[in-house]
Tab-separated table of C-alpha atoms and ligand atoms in Angstrom:
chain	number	residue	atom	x	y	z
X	1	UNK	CA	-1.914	-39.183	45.627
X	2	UNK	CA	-5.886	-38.796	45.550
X	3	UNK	CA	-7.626	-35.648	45.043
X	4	UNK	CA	-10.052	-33.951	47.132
X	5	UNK	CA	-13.104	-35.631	46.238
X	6	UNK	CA	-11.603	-38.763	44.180
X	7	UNK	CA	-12.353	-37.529	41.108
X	8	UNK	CA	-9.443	-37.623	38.256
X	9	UNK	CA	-7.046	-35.022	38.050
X	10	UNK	CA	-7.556	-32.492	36.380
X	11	UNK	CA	-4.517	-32.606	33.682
X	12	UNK	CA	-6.603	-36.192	33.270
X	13	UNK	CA	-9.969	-34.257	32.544
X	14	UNK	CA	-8.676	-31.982	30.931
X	15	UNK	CA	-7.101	-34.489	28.340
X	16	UNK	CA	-9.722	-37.703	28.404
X	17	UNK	CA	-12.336	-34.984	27.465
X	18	UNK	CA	-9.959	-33.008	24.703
X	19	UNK	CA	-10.398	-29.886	26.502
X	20	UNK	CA	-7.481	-28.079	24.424
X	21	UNK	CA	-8.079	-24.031	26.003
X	22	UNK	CA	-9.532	-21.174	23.235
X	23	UNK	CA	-7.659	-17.957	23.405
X	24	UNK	CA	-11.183	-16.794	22.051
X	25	UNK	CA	-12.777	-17.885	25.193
X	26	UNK	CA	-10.474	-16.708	27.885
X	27	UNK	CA	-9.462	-20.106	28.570
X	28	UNK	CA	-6.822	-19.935	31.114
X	29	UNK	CA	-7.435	-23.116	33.393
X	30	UNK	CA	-6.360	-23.422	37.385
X	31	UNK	CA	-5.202	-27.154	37.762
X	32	UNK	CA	-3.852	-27.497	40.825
X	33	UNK	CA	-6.841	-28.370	43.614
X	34	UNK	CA	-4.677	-27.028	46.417
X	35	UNK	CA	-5.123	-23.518	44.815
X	36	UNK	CA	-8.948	-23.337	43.767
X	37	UNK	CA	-9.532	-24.692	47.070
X	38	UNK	CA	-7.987	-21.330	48.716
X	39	UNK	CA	-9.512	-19.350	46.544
X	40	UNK	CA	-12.779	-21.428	47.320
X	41	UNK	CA	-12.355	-20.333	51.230
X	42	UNK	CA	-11.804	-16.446	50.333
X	43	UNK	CA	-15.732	-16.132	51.050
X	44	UNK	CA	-15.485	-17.571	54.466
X	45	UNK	CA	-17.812	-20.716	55.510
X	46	UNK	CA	-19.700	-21.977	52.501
X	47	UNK	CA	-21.541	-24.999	54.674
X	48	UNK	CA	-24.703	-25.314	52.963
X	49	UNK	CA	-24.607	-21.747	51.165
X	50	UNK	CA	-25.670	-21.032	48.097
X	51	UNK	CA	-22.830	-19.956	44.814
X	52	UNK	CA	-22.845	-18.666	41.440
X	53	UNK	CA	-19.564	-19.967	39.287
X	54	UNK	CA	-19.193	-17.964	35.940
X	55	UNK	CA	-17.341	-20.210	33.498
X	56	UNK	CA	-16.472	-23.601	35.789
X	57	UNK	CA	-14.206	-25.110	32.234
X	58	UNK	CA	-13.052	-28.006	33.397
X	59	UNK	CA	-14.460	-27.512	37.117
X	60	UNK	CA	-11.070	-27.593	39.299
X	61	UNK	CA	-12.828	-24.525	41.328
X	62	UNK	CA	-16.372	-26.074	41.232
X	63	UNK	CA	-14.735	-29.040	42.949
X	64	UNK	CA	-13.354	-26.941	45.807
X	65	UNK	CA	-16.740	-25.146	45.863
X	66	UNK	CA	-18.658	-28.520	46.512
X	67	UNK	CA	-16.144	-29.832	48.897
X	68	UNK	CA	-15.551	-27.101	50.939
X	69	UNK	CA	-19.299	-27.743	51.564
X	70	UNK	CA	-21.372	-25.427	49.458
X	71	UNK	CA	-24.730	-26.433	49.451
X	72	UNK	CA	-25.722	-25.097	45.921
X	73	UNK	CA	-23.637	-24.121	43.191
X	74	UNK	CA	-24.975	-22.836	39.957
X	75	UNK	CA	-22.292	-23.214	37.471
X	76	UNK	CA	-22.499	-21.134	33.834
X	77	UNK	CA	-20.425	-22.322	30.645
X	78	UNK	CA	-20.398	-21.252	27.609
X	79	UNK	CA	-18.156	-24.180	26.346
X	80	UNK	CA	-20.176	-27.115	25.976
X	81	UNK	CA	-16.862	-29.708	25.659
X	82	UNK	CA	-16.764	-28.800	29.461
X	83	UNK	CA	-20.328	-29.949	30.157
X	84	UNK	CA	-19.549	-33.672	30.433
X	85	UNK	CA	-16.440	-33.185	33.197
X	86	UNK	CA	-18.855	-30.902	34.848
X	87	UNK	CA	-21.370	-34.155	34.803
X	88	UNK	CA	-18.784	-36.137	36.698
X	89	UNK	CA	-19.213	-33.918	39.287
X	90	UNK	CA	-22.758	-33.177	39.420
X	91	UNK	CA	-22.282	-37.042	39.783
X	92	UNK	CA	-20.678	-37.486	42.930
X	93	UNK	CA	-22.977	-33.971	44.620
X	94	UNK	CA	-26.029	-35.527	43.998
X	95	UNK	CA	-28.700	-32.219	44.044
X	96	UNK	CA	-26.131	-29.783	44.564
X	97	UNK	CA	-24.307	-28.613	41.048
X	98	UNK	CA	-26.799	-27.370	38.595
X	99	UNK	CA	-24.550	-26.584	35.175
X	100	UNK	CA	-26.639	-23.764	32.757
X	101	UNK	CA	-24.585	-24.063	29.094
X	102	UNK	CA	-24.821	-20.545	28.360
X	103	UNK	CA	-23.628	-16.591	28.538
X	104	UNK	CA	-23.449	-15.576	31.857
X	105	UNK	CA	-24.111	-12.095	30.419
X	106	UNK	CA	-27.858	-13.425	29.375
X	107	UNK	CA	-28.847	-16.059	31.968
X	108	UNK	CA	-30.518	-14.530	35.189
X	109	UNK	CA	-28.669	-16.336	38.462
X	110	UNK	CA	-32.300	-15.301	40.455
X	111	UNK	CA	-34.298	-18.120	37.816
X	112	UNK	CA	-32.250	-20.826	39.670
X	113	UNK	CA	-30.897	-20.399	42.697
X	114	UNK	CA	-32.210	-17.949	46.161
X	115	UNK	CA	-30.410	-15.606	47.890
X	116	UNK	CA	-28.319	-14.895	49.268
X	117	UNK	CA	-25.573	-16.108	47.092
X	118	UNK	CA	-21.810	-15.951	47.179
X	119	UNK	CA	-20.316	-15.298	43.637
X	120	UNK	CA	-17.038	-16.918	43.112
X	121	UNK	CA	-15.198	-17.617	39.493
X	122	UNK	CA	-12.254	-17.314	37.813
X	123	UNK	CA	-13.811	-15.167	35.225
X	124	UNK	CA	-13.011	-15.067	31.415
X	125	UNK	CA	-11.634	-11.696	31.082
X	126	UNK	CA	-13.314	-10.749	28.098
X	127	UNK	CA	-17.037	-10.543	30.090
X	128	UNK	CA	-15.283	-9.663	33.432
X	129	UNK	CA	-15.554	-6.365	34.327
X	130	UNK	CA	-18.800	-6.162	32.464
X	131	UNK	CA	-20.797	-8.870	34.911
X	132	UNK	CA	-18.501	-6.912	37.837
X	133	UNK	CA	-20.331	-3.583	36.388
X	134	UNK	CA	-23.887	-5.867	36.823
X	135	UNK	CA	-23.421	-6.676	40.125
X	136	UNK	CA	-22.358	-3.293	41.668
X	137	UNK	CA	-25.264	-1.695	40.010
X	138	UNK	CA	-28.573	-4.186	40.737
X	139	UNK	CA	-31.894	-2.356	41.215
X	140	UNK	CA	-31.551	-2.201	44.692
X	141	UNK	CA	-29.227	-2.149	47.365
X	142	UNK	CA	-27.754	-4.202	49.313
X	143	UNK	CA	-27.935	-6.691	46.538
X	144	UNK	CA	-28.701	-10.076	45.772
X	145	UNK	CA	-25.182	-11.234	46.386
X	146	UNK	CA	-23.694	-12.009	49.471
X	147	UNK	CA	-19.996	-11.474	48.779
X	148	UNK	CA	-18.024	-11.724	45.354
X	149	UNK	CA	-14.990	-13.326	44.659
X	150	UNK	CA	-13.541	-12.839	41.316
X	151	UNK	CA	-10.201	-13.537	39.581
X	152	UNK	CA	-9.583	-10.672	37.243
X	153	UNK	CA	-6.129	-9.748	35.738
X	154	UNK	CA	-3.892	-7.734	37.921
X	155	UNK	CA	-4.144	-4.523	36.542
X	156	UNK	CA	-8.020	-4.481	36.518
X	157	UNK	CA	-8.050	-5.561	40.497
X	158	UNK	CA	-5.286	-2.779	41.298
X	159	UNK	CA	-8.135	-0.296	39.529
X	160	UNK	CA	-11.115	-1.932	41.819
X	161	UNK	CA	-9.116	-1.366	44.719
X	162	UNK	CA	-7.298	1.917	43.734
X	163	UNK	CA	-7.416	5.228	46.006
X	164	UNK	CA	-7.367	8.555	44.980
X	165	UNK	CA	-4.348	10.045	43.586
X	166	UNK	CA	-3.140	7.275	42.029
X	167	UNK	CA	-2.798	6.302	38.040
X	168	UNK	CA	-5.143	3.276	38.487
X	169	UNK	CA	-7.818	5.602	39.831
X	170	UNK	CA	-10.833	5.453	38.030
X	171	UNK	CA	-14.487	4.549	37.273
X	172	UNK	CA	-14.041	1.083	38.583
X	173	UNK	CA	-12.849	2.311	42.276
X	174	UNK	CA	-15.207	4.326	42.335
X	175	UNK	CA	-18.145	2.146	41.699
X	176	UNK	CA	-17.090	-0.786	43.864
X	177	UNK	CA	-15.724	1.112	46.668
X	178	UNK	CA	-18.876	2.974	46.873
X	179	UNK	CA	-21.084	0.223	47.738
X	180	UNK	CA	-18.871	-2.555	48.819
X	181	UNK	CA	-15.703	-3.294	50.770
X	182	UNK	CA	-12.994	-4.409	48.138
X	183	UNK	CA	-9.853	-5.856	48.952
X	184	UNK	CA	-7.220	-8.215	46.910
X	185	UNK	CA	-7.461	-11.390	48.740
X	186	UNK	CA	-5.018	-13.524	46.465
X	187	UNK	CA	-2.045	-12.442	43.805
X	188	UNK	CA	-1.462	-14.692	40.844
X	189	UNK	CA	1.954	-15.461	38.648
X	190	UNK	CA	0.734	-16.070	34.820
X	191	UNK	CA	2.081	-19.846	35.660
X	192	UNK	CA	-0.426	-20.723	37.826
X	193	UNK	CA	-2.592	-21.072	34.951
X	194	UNK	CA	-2.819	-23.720	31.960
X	195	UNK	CA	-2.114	-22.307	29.381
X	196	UNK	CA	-0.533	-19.377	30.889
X	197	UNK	CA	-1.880	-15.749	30.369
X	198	UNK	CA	0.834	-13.380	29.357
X	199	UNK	CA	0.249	-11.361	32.473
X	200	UNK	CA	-0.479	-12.106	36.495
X	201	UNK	CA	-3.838	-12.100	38.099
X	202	UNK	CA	-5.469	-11.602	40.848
X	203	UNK	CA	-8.737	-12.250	43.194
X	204	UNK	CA	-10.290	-9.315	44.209
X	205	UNK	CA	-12.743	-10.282	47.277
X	206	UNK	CA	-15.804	-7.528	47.877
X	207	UNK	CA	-18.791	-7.454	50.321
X	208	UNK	CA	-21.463	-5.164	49.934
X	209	UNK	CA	-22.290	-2.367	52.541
X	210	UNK	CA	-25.301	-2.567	54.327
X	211	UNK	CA	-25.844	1.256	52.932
X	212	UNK	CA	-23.274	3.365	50.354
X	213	UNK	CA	-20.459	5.003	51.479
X	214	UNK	CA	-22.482	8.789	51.053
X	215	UNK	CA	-25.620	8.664	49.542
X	216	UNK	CA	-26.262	9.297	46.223
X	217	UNK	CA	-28.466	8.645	43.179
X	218	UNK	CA	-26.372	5.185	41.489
X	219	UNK	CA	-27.495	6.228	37.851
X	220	UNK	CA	-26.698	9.828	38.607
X	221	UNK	CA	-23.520	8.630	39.934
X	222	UNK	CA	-22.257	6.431	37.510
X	223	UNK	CA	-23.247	8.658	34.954
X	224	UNK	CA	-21.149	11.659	36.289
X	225	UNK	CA	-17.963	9.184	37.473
X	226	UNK	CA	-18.016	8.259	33.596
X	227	UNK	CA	-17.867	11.482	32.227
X	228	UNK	CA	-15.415	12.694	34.975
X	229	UNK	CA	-12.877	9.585	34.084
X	230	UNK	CA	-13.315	9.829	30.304
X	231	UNK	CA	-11.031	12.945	29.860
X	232	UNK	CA	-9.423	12.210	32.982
X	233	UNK	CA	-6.076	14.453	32.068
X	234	UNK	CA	-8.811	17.334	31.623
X	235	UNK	CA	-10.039	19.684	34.476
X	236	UNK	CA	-12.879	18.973	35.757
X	237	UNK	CA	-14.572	21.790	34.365
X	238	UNK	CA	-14.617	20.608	31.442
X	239	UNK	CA	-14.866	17.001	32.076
X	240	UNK	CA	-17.832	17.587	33.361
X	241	UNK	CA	-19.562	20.170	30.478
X	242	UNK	CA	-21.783	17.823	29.393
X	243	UNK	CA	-23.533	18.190	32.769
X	244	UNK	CA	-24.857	21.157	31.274
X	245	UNK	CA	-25.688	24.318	33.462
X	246	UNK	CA	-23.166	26.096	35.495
X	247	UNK	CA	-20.178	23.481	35.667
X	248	UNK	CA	-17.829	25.729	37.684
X	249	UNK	CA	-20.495	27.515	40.537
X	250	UNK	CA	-21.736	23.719	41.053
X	251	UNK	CA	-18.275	21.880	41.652
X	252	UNK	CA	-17.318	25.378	43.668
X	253	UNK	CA	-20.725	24.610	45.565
X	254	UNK	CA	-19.716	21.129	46.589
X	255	UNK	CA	-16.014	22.274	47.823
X	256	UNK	CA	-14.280	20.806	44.773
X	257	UNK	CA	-12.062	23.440	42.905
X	258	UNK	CA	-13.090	23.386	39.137
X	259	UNK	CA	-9.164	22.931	38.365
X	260	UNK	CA	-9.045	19.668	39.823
X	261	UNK	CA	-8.879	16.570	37.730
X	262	UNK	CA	-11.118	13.386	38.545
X	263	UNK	CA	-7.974	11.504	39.421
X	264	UNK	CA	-7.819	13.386	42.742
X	265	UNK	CA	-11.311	13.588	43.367
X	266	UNK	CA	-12.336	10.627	46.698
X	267	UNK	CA	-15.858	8.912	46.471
X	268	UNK	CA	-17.290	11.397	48.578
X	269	UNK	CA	-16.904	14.469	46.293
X	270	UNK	CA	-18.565	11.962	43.283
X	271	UNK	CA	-21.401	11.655	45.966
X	272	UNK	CA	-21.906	15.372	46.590
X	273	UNK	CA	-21.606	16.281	42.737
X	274	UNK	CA	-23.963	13.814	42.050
X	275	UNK	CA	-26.398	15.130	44.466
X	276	UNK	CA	-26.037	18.432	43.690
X	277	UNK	CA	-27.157	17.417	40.198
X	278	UNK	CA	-29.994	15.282	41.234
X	279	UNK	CA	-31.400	18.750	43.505
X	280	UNK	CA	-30.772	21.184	40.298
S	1	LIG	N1	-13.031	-21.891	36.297
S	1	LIG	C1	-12.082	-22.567	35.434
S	1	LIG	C2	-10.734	-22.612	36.095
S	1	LIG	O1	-10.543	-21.846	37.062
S	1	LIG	O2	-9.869	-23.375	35.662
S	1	LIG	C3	-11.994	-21.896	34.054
S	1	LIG	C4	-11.630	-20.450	34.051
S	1	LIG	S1	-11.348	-19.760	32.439
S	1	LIG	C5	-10.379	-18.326	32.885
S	1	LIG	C6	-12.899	-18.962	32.000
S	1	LIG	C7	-14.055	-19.893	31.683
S	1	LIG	O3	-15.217	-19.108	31.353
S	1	LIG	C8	-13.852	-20.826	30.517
S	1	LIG	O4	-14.263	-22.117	30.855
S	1	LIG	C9	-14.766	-20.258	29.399
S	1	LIG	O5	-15.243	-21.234	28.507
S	1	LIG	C10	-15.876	-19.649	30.210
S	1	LIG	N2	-16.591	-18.525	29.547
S	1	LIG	C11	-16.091	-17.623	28.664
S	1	LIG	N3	-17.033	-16.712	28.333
S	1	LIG	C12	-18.144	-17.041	29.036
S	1	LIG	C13	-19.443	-16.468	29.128
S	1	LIG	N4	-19.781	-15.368	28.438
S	1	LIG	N5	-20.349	-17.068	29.946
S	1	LIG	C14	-20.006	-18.168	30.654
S	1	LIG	N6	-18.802	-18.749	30.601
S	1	LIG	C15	-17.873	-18.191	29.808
């Protein structure tokens, strides 16, 4: 049977160019075509758009990319044994995959392609939730980025897309949630993968709002959603001592009772304590 744009297999690539997968690397590599290419319509109609790929490997989800018609796709890999494969398709898009060897944590998309850009990649979990991190907190908002669609492992999409209340509930919901609409778009088992990973993932699909849920300062934000969630079994009066001042009389002034933890605490209280702060 022939593939979707008569290229090899990938089980082929991945063994003609001696692609064996490093644990070190997060190398956990989606084979089948039929799959990437879902994933590759998660963002909607990608005729002629523009996409970032964080760590294409052997490039089964670039090739999905490029034939479900995206009309630029930067690709970034740190693992120069993929680069040939990757020039095998570059080959048969002439103009349209660029492939940067390189960290994705140090190479700026903005040098190389124009917005707006869809981000799609089955990311290697070590950098992961770091790049997420990046993206939710750009200079300004709404950000470069049209939409993002990102493999992560299940646990760390259950915590983007977690509500109040819950275990799971945490810096990460809070962040995403405030600026974008997050949802889980695609479960995973670990066999999906080659090799597999010893536990299931999933793609977590997010588009940013035109404005934040409740305004707020993002630095004064993030830096009060941190402290909150790092002694997140503690009240939040003293969770939040480091604030300095008058912990208690400022949560009391925002409607939050000092005795609640952060765990309970929606997007909207963050947003009033962090105001609150930013008028002291
Ligand atoms: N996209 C491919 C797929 O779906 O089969 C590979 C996914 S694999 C989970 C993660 C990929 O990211 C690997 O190819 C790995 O070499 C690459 N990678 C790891 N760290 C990276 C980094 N800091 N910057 C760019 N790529 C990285």
């Amino acid at each position: 049977m022939g593939t979707i744009d008569g290229l090899p297999p990938l089980r082929d690539v991945i063994r003609d160019h001696g692609l064996v997968a490093k644990k070190s690397l997060g190398q956990n590599f989606l084979l089948d075509l039929n799959l990437t290419s879902r994933i590759a319509r998660i963002p909607g109609d990608l005729s002629g758009a523009s996409v970032l790929e964080i760590g294409p490997g052997p490039g089964g989800l670039t090739r999905s990319l490029l034939a479900e018609g995206a009309g630029r796709v930067l690709a970034i890999e740190k693992d120069a044994r993929c680069l040939p494969a990757l020039a095998d398709i570059a080959s048969i898009y002439p103009g349209r995959l660029q492939v940067l060897e390189g960290d994705a944590l140090e190479v700026d998309p903005l040098a190389h392609l124009a917005a707006p850009i869809h981000v799609v990649a089955n990311l290697p979990y070590n950098v992961g939730t770091e790049l997420l991190v990046r993206w939710l907190s750009p200079d300004s908002w709404p950000p470069y980025w049209d939409s993002l669609t990102l493999m992560f492992q299940q646990e760390v999409a259950d915590r983007i897309v977690a509500q109040p209340g819950g275990k799971v509930y945490g810096r990460l919901a809070v962040l995403a949630q405030w600026r974008c609409e997050a949802r889980i778009a695609l479960r995973l088992p670990p066999e999906a993968f080659t090799p597999p990973p010893k536990v299931s993932s999933a793609v977590v699909h997010l588009r940013p709002r035109a404005e934040p849920l409740y305004p707020a300062d993002p630095e004064v934000l993030s830096r009060v959603v941190a402290m909150a969630f790092n002694q997140r079994r503690k009240m939040l009066r003293s969770a939040l001592k480091g604030l300095g001042g008058d912990t208690e009389a400022l949560l009391t002034g925002v409607g939050i009772a000092p005795t609640e933890r952060a765990e309970q605490v929606p997007i909207e209280g963050f947003a009033a304590i962090a105001r609150a702060i930013a008028a002291r």
